Amino acid sequence: MTTLPPIIEALREAKAIAVLTGAGVSKESGIPTFRDAMEGLWAKYDPAELATPEAFARDPEKVSRWYDERRVRCSAARPNPGHRALADLQAWCGERGKSFTLITQNIDRLHQAAGSHDVIELHGTIWVWRCTLCGDEQEERGGPFERYPPLCACGGFRRPAVVWFGEMLPEQALRRAFDTAEASDLFFSIGTSGLVTPAADLIHIAARRGARTAEINMEPTSITGLTDWAIHAPAGEALPRLAAALV
Ligand code: BJW
Ligand code: ZN
């Protein structure tokens, strides 16, 4: 769909731009999306079944091993042109006195690695592991853990500081995300299936407040048809085209 010119126009007119990203944005960095079949060793596991507190309570070894494999895989990943274009867009907005807020569901911190700042992380991060007993949090950037689950100095099991199904989102991040959606006049949903709430509610909140909305995704999703514009293409191609058209 050739909707680039109207979106460019909308970006030029907007004063408060909000962007929600999902796993599709990191796909071109080699990180499988949440709903992709996991490869190799993990192909037999359903991510939706492992990403729960119940799964960790039942089998902490399996769940922590799965997350640690993903953490190690993330350390080899680099930001792709889509991540970089969003960082450029933030800079472009800054130069023009527009507000720009990036809200991500991704746990890989590739947006920050690309230069985006003040990113709202709705689902936490795989780089920080938290003790389930004393709450101590440590950033983990090294190689694979020596045992699963990894242990805290207090003897408690450590888990990734991500948000599992049925868990509350970090309060401050969620509040900022709702405030951002409400205040935005242009809202982008990029590389997300829009199946998981409350993240999926944000675009509707923005639209109800009068924001114009756009989707960038490989394929149609549950919000296609509800947005003002839709681009069905890889984010790593569509976003650089969009950023280049602005300058
Ligand atoms: C590309 C591309 C390219 C590919 N370019 N695009 C019934 C019972 C109980 C709970 C609920 C219920 N109904 C609703 C709920 C609430 C629940 C929920 O939403 N469940 C749904 C599954 C129905 N939500 C929660 O539980 C949340 N907490 C909450 O609501 O608390 C209050 C509450 C508590 C208790 C009961 C009820 C309410 C927490 C949600 C936490 C989600 N956590 C995860 C795991 C994080 C850690 C990990 O990664 O393992 O977050 S789940 C997973 O989904 C991950 C993602 O961030 C999230 C969103 O996925 P995303 O990013 O959209 O990825 P995909 O794979 O789905 O889509 C990728 C898209 O990209 C696709 O469309 C592709 O086409 C596209 N694409 N390549 C552009 N190159
Ligand atoms: Zn501890």
Short mmCIF file of C-alpha atoms and ligand atoms in Angstrom, two decimals:
data_model
loop_
_atom_site.label_atom_id
_atom_site.label_comp_id
_atom_site.label_asym_id
_atom_site.label_seq_id
_atom_site.Cartn_x
_atom_site.Cartn_y
_atom_site.Cartn_z
CA MET A 1 0.00 0.00 0.00
CA THR A 2 1.48 3.36 -0.94
CA THR A 3 0.40 5.35 2.07
CA LEU A 4 3.76 6.98 2.65
CA PRO A 5 2.93 10.56 1.51
CA PRO A 6 -0.10 11.00 3.82
CA ILE A 7 1.83 9.56 6.78
CA ILE A 8 4.68 11.97 6.07
CA GLU A 9 2.18 14.80 6.02
CA ALA A 10 0.70 13.59 9.32
CA LEU A 11 4.18 13.44 10.88
CA ARG A 12 4.89 16.99 9.79
CA GLU A 13 1.59 18.20 11.29
CA ALA A 14 1.68 16.18 14.53
CA LYS A 15 2.81 17.68 17.81
CA ALA A 16 2.85 14.55 19.96
CA ILE A 17 3.90 11.28 18.36
CA ALA A 18 3.65 7.95 20.15
CA VAL A 19 5.04 4.68 18.83
CA LEU A 20 4.27 1.20 20.17
CA THR A 21 6.62 -1.53 18.98
CA GLY A 22 6.51 -5.30 19.20
CA ALA A 23 8.60 -8.33 18.32
CA GLY A 24 8.30 -7.73 14.55
CA VAL A 25 10.69 -4.78 14.85
CA SER A 26 13.46 -7.05 16.17
CA LYS A 27 12.75 -9.88 13.73
CA GLU A 28 15.22 -8.44 11.20
CA SER A 29 17.87 -8.46 13.95
CA GLY A 30 17.52 -12.24 14.08
CA ILE A 31 15.29 -12.44 17.16
CA PRO A 32 12.27 -14.69 16.55
CA THR A 33 8.91 -13.06 17.22
CA PHE A 34 6.95 -14.33 20.17
CA ARG A 35 4.51 -16.20 18.01
CA ASP A 36 7.09 -17.61 15.59
CA ALA A 37 7.79 -21.28 16.16
CA MET A 38 10.95 -21.39 18.22
CA GLU A 39 13.77 -23.15 16.50
CA GLY A 40 16.14 -25.97 17.42
CA LEU A 41 16.06 -27.13 20.98
CA TRP A 42 13.01 -25.06 21.82
CA ALA A 43 10.83 -25.92 18.83
CA LYS A 44 8.72 -28.22 20.97
CA TYR A 45 7.80 -25.53 23.50
CA ASP A 46 4.92 -23.08 23.26
CA PRO A 47 6.20 -19.66 24.39
CA ALA A 48 2.76 -18.72 25.72
CA GLU A 49 2.97 -21.69 28.10
CA LEU A 50 6.47 -20.88 29.34
CA ALA A 51 5.88 -17.15 29.87
CA THR A 52 3.84 -17.59 33.04
CA PRO A 53 4.59 -17.55 36.78
CA GLU A 54 2.90 -20.97 36.97
CA ALA A 55 5.37 -22.47 34.48
CA PHE A 56 8.31 -21.08 36.48
CA ALA A 57 6.87 -22.45 39.74
CA ARG A 58 6.32 -25.86 38.12
CA ASP A 59 9.65 -26.15 36.30
CA PRO A 60 12.08 -23.32 37.15
CA GLU A 61 14.96 -25.15 35.46
CA LYS A 62 13.22 -25.38 32.09
CA VAL A 63 11.86 -21.84 32.11
CA SER A 64 15.12 -20.20 33.25
CA ARG A 65 17.11 -22.21 30.71
CA TRP A 66 14.74 -21.08 27.93
CA TYR A 67 15.10 -17.43 28.93
CA ASP A 68 18.86 -17.73 29.30
CA GLU A 69 19.16 -19.16 25.80
CA ARG A 70 17.15 -16.21 24.54
CA ARG A 71 19.32 -13.78 26.57
CA VAL A 72 22.50 -15.20 25.04
CA ARG A 73 20.92 -15.02 21.59
CA CYS A 74 20.01 -11.36 22.20
CA SER A 75 23.64 -10.54 23.02
CA ALA A 76 24.58 -11.45 19.44
CA ALA A 77 21.79 -9.29 17.99
CA ARG A 78 22.37 -5.76 16.69
CA PRO A 79 19.83 -3.02 15.98
CA ASN A 80 18.48 -3.11 12.43
CA PRO A 81 17.54 -0.21 10.11
CA GLY A 82 14.04 -0.12 11.65
CA HIS A 83 15.44 0.50 15.15
CA ARG A 84 17.79 3.13 13.78
CA ALA A 85 15.04 4.92 11.83
CA LEU A 86 12.97 5.22 15.03
CA ALA A 87 15.96 6.77 16.81
CA ASP A 88 16.33 9.18 13.85
CA LEU A 89 12.64 10.00 14.05
CA GLN A 90 12.99 10.85 17.74
CA ALA A 91 15.89 13.20 16.91
CA TRP A 92 13.89 14.76 14.05
CA CYS A 93 10.99 15.40 16.45
CA GLY A 94 13.35 16.84 19.08
CA GLU A 95 14.76 19.33 16.59
CA ARG A 96 11.24 20.53 15.78
CA GLY A 97 9.89 20.77 19.32
CA LYS A 98 7.56 17.82 18.82
CA SER A 99 7.11 15.28 21.57
CA PHE A 100 8.06 11.70 20.64
CA THR A 101 7.65 8.71 22.92
CA LEU A 102 8.64 5.16 22.14
CA ILE A 103 6.75 2.45 24.01
CA THR A 104 8.04 -1.07 23.49
CA GLN A 105 6.87 -4.53 24.42
CA ASN A 106 10.29 -5.87 23.51
CA ILE A 107 12.64 -7.09 26.19
CA ASP A 108 15.86 -6.97 24.12
CA ARG A 109 16.83 -3.25 24.55
CA LEU A 110 17.72 -2.97 20.85
CA HIS A 111 15.90 0.38 20.65
CA GLN A 112 18.23 1.79 23.30
CA ALA A 113 21.23 0.26 21.49
CA ALA A 114 20.11 2.11 18.34
CA GLY A 115 20.07 5.44 20.22
CA SER A 116 16.42 5.80 21.26
CA HIS A 117 16.08 7.39 24.68
CA ASP A 118 13.45 7.44 27.44
CA VAL A 119 12.02 4.21 26.05
CA ILE A 120 9.05 2.87 27.99
CA GLU A 121 9.57 -0.87 28.55
CA LEU A 122 6.14 -2.35 29.13
CA HIS A 123 7.22 -5.97 29.50
CA GLY A 124 10.52 -5.49 31.35
CA THR A 125 13.88 -6.69 30.07
CA ILE A 126 15.69 -9.98 29.67
CA TRP A 127 18.98 -8.34 30.75
CA VAL A 128 17.96 -7.99 34.38
CA TRP A 129 17.34 -11.00 36.63
CA ARG A 130 15.49 -10.67 39.92
CA CYS A 131 15.61 -12.84 43.02
CA THR A 132 12.20 -14.32 43.77
CA LEU A 133 13.04 -14.30 47.50
CA CYS A 134 14.73 -10.97 48.33
CA GLY A 135 13.92 -8.98 45.16
CA ASP A 136 17.58 -8.16 44.40
CA GLU A 137 18.08 -7.27 40.72
CA GLN A 138 21.29 -7.74 38.72
CA GLU A 139 22.10 -6.88 35.13
CA GLU A 140 23.40 -10.00 33.34
CA ARG A 141 25.48 -9.37 30.23
CA GLY A 142 27.82 -12.38 30.44
CA GLY A 143 27.69 -15.89 29.02
CA PRO A 144 25.24 -18.64 29.95
CA PHE A 145 24.52 -19.23 33.63
CA GLU A 146 26.27 -22.14 35.32
CA ARG A 147 23.12 -23.58 36.82
CA TYR A 148 19.38 -23.38 36.24
CA PRO A 149 17.66 -21.63 37.78
CA PRO A 150 20.49 -19.25 38.71
CA LEU A 151 20.68 -18.61 42.46
CA CYS A 152 20.87 -15.35 44.41
CA ALA A 153 23.42 -14.92 47.24
CA CYS A 154 20.44 -15.35 49.60
CA GLY A 155 19.72 -18.78 48.11
CA GLY A 156 16.56 -17.70 46.25
CA PHE A 157 15.81 -18.58 42.62
CA ARG A 158 16.46 -15.79 40.15
CA ARG A 159 14.13 -15.11 37.22
CA PRO A 160 14.23 -12.71 34.30
CA ALA A 161 12.71 -9.29 35.06
CA VAL A 162 10.16 -9.66 32.29
CA VAL A 163 6.37 -9.52 32.61
CA TRP A 164 4.65 -12.88 32.31
CA PHE A 165 1.00 -13.53 31.50
CA GLY A 166 -1.18 -12.79 34.51
CA GLU A 167 1.42 -10.47 36.05
CA MET A 168 1.00 -6.72 36.46
CA LEU A 169 3.04 -4.45 34.22
CA PRO A 170 5.58 -2.13 35.92
CA GLU A 171 3.38 0.59 37.39
CA GLN A 172 5.38 3.62 36.29
CA ALA A 173 5.88 2.31 32.73
CA LEU A 174 2.18 1.57 32.39
CA ARG A 175 1.16 4.98 33.70
CA ARG A 176 3.57 6.72 31.31
CA ALA A 177 2.28 4.62 28.41
CA PHE A 178 -1.36 5.50 29.12
CA ASP A 179 -0.48 9.20 29.55
CA THR A 180 1.49 9.12 26.29
CA ALA A 181 -1.36 7.48 24.36
CA GLU A 182 -3.88 9.97 25.74
CA ALA A 183 -1.71 12.98 24.87
CA SER A 184 -0.69 11.81 21.40
CA ASP A 185 -2.11 13.18 18.16
CA LEU A 186 -0.40 10.55 16.01
CA PHE A 187 0.01 6.94 17.15
CA PHE A 188 1.99 4.21 15.37
CA SER A 189 1.65 0.49 16.07
CA ILE A 190 4.66 -1.31 14.60
CA GLY A 191 5.51 -5.02 14.40
CA THR A 192 3.00 -6.18 16.97
CA SER A 193 0.15 -8.65 16.59
CA GLY A 194 -1.93 -6.53 18.99
CA LEU A 195 -3.09 -9.61 20.87
CA VAL A 196 -1.70 -8.86 24.30
CA THR A 197 -3.32 -6.35 26.64
CA PRO A 198 -2.90 -3.78 28.09
CA ALA A 199 -0.35 -2.84 25.37
CA ALA A 200 -2.94 -3.52 22.67
CA ASP A 201 -5.36 -1.07 24.32
CA LEU A 202 -3.07 1.91 23.80
CA ILE A 203 -3.91 2.56 20.16
CA HIS A 204 -7.63 2.53 20.96
CA ILE A 205 -7.10 4.98 23.83
CA ALA A 206 -5.19 7.27 21.46
CA ALA A 207 -7.84 7.00 18.74
CA ARG A 208 -10.67 7.75 21.19
CA ARG A 209 -8.83 10.95 22.13
CA GLY A 210 -8.71 11.95 18.47
CA ALA A 211 -5.22 10.80 17.49
CA ARG A 212 -4.59 9.67 13.96
CA THR A 213 -3.28 6.12 13.80
CA ALA A 214 -1.01 4.06 11.58
CA GLU A 215 0.10 0.44 11.50
CA ILE A 216 3.32 -0.95 10.08
CA ASN A 217 3.36 -4.75 10.00
CA MET A 218 4.33 -7.58 7.69
CA GLU A 219 0.73 -8.70 7.53
CA PRO A 220 -2.75 -7.55 8.50
CA THR A 221 -3.57 -7.75 12.23
CA SER A 222 -6.60 -7.28 14.46
CA ILE A 223 -6.25 -3.48 14.17
CA THR A 224 -5.92 -3.33 10.39
CA GLY A 225 -8.96 -1.50 9.08
CA LEU A 226 -9.27 0.50 12.28
CA THR A 227 -6.19 2.61 11.64
CA ASP A 228 -6.07 5.63 9.35
CA TRP A 229 -3.13 4.12 7.48
CA ALA A 230 -1.53 0.71 7.17
CA ILE A 231 1.78 -0.25 5.62
CA HIS A 232 2.26 -3.97 5.17
CA ALA A 233 6.01 -4.37 4.80
CA PRO A 234 9.00 -5.26 6.98
CA ALA A 235 9.61 -2.55 9.58
CA GLY A 236 13.30 -2.57 8.63
CA GLU A 237 12.33 -1.38 5.16
CA ALA A 238 9.26 0.80 5.80
CA LEU A 239 10.73 2.83 8.68
CA PRO A 240 13.94 3.94 6.91
CA ARG A 241 11.83 4.97 3.89
CA LEU A 242 9.62 7.00 6.17
CA ALA A 243 12.57 8.64 7.97
CA ALA A 244 14.31 9.39 4.66
CA ALA A 245 11.17 11.04 3.26
CA LEU A 246 11.13 13.50 6.16
CA VAL A 247 14.48 15.12 5.56
C1 BJW B 1 6.76 -7.90 11.48
C2 BJW B 1 8.00 -8.31 10.99
C3 BJW B 1 8.77 -7.32 10.39
C4 BJW B 1 7.08 -10.02 11.87
N1 BJW B 1 8.33 -6.08 10.31
N2 BJW B 1 6.33 -6.67 11.37
C5 BJW B 1 -7.66 -14.13 29.98
C6 BJW B 1 -7.10 -14.77 31.07
C7 BJW B 1 -5.99 -14.23 31.71
C8 BJW B 1 -5.40 -13.06 31.27
C9 BJW B 1 -5.99 -12.45 30.19
C10 BJW B 1 -7.09 -12.97 29.56
N3 BJW B 1 -7.43 -12.15 28.54
C11 BJW B 1 -6.56 -11.14 28.50
C12 BJW B 1 -5.66 -11.30 29.50
C13 BJW B 1 -4.53 -10.40 29.80
C14 BJW B 1 -3.23 -10.92 29.21
C15 BJW B 1 -3.37 -11.07 27.71
O1 BJW B 1 -3.33 -10.13 26.95
N4 BJW B 1 -3.55 -12.30 27.21
C16 BJW B 1 -3.80 -12.52 25.77
C17 BJW B 1 -2.89 -13.60 25.24
C18 BJW B 1 -5.26 -12.86 25.62
N5 BJW B 1 -2.26 -9.94 29.58
C19 BJW B 1 -1.56 -10.03 30.69
O2 BJW B 1 -1.63 -11.00 31.44
C20 BJW B 1 -0.71 -8.85 31.05
N6 BJW B 1 -0.95 -8.48 32.41
C21 BJW B 1 -2.14 -8.02 32.78
O3 BJW B 1 -3.04 -7.83 31.98
O4 BJW B 1 -2.26 -7.80 34.12
C22 BJW B 1 -3.59 -7.62 34.63
C23 BJW B 1 -4.27 -8.98 34.69
C24 BJW B 1 -3.75 -9.97 35.49
C25 BJW B 1 -4.41 -11.22 35.55
C26 BJW B 1 -5.53 -11.49 34.77
C27 BJW B 1 -6.02 -10.48 33.92
C28 BJW B 1 -5.39 -9.23 33.89
C29 BJW B 1 0.76 -9.21 30.95
C30 BJW B 1 1.17 -9.46 29.56
C31 BJW B 1 2.65 -9.86 29.53
C32 BJW B 1 3.07 -10.31 28.15
N7 BJW B 1 4.37 -10.88 28.25
C33 BJW B 1 5.01 -11.38 27.04
C34 BJW B 1 6.24 -12.22 27.45
C35 BJW B 1 7.41 -11.32 27.84
C36 BJW B 1 8.65 -12.12 28.08
C37 BJW B 1 9.04 -12.97 26.89
O5 BJW B 1 9.34 -12.43 25.82
O6 BJW B 1 9.06 -14.19 27.04
O7 BJW B 1 5.38 -10.30 26.18
S1 BJW B 1 3.90 -12.34 26.02
C38 BJW B 1 4.56 -11.81 24.49
O8 BJW B 1 3.54 -11.10 23.76
C39 BJW B 1 5.66 -10.79 24.84
C40 BJW B 1 5.39 -9.73 23.83
O9 BJW B 1 5.94 -8.49 24.28
C41 BJW B 1 3.89 -9.71 23.72
C42 BJW B 1 3.37 -9.11 22.46
O10 BJW B 1 3.79 -9.83 21.34
P1 BJW B 1 4.15 -9.05 20.01
O11 BJW B 1 5.28 -8.13 20.25
O12 BJW B 1 2.91 -8.46 19.45
O13 BJW B 1 4.72 -10.22 19.11
P2 BJW B 1 3.93 -11.26 18.18
O14 BJW B 1 4.88 -12.37 17.92
O15 BJW B 1 2.61 -11.59 18.70
O16 BJW B 1 3.67 -10.44 16.85
C43 BJW B 1 4.72 -10.02 15.99
C44 BJW B 1 4.10 -9.26 14.84
O17 BJW B 1 5.15 -8.74 14.04
C45 BJW B 1 3.24 -10.13 13.91
O18 BJW B 1 2.02 -9.45 13.66
C46 BJW B 1 4.07 -10.25 12.63
O19 BJW B 1 3.28 -10.26 11.45
C47 BJW B 1 4.87 -8.99 12.67
N8 BJW B 1 6.16 -9.03 11.99
N9 BJW B 1 8.12 -9.67 11.19
C48 BJW B 1 7.08 -5.80 10.77
N10 BJW B 1 9.99 -7.66 9.85
ZN ZN B 2 17.87 -13.04 46.98
#
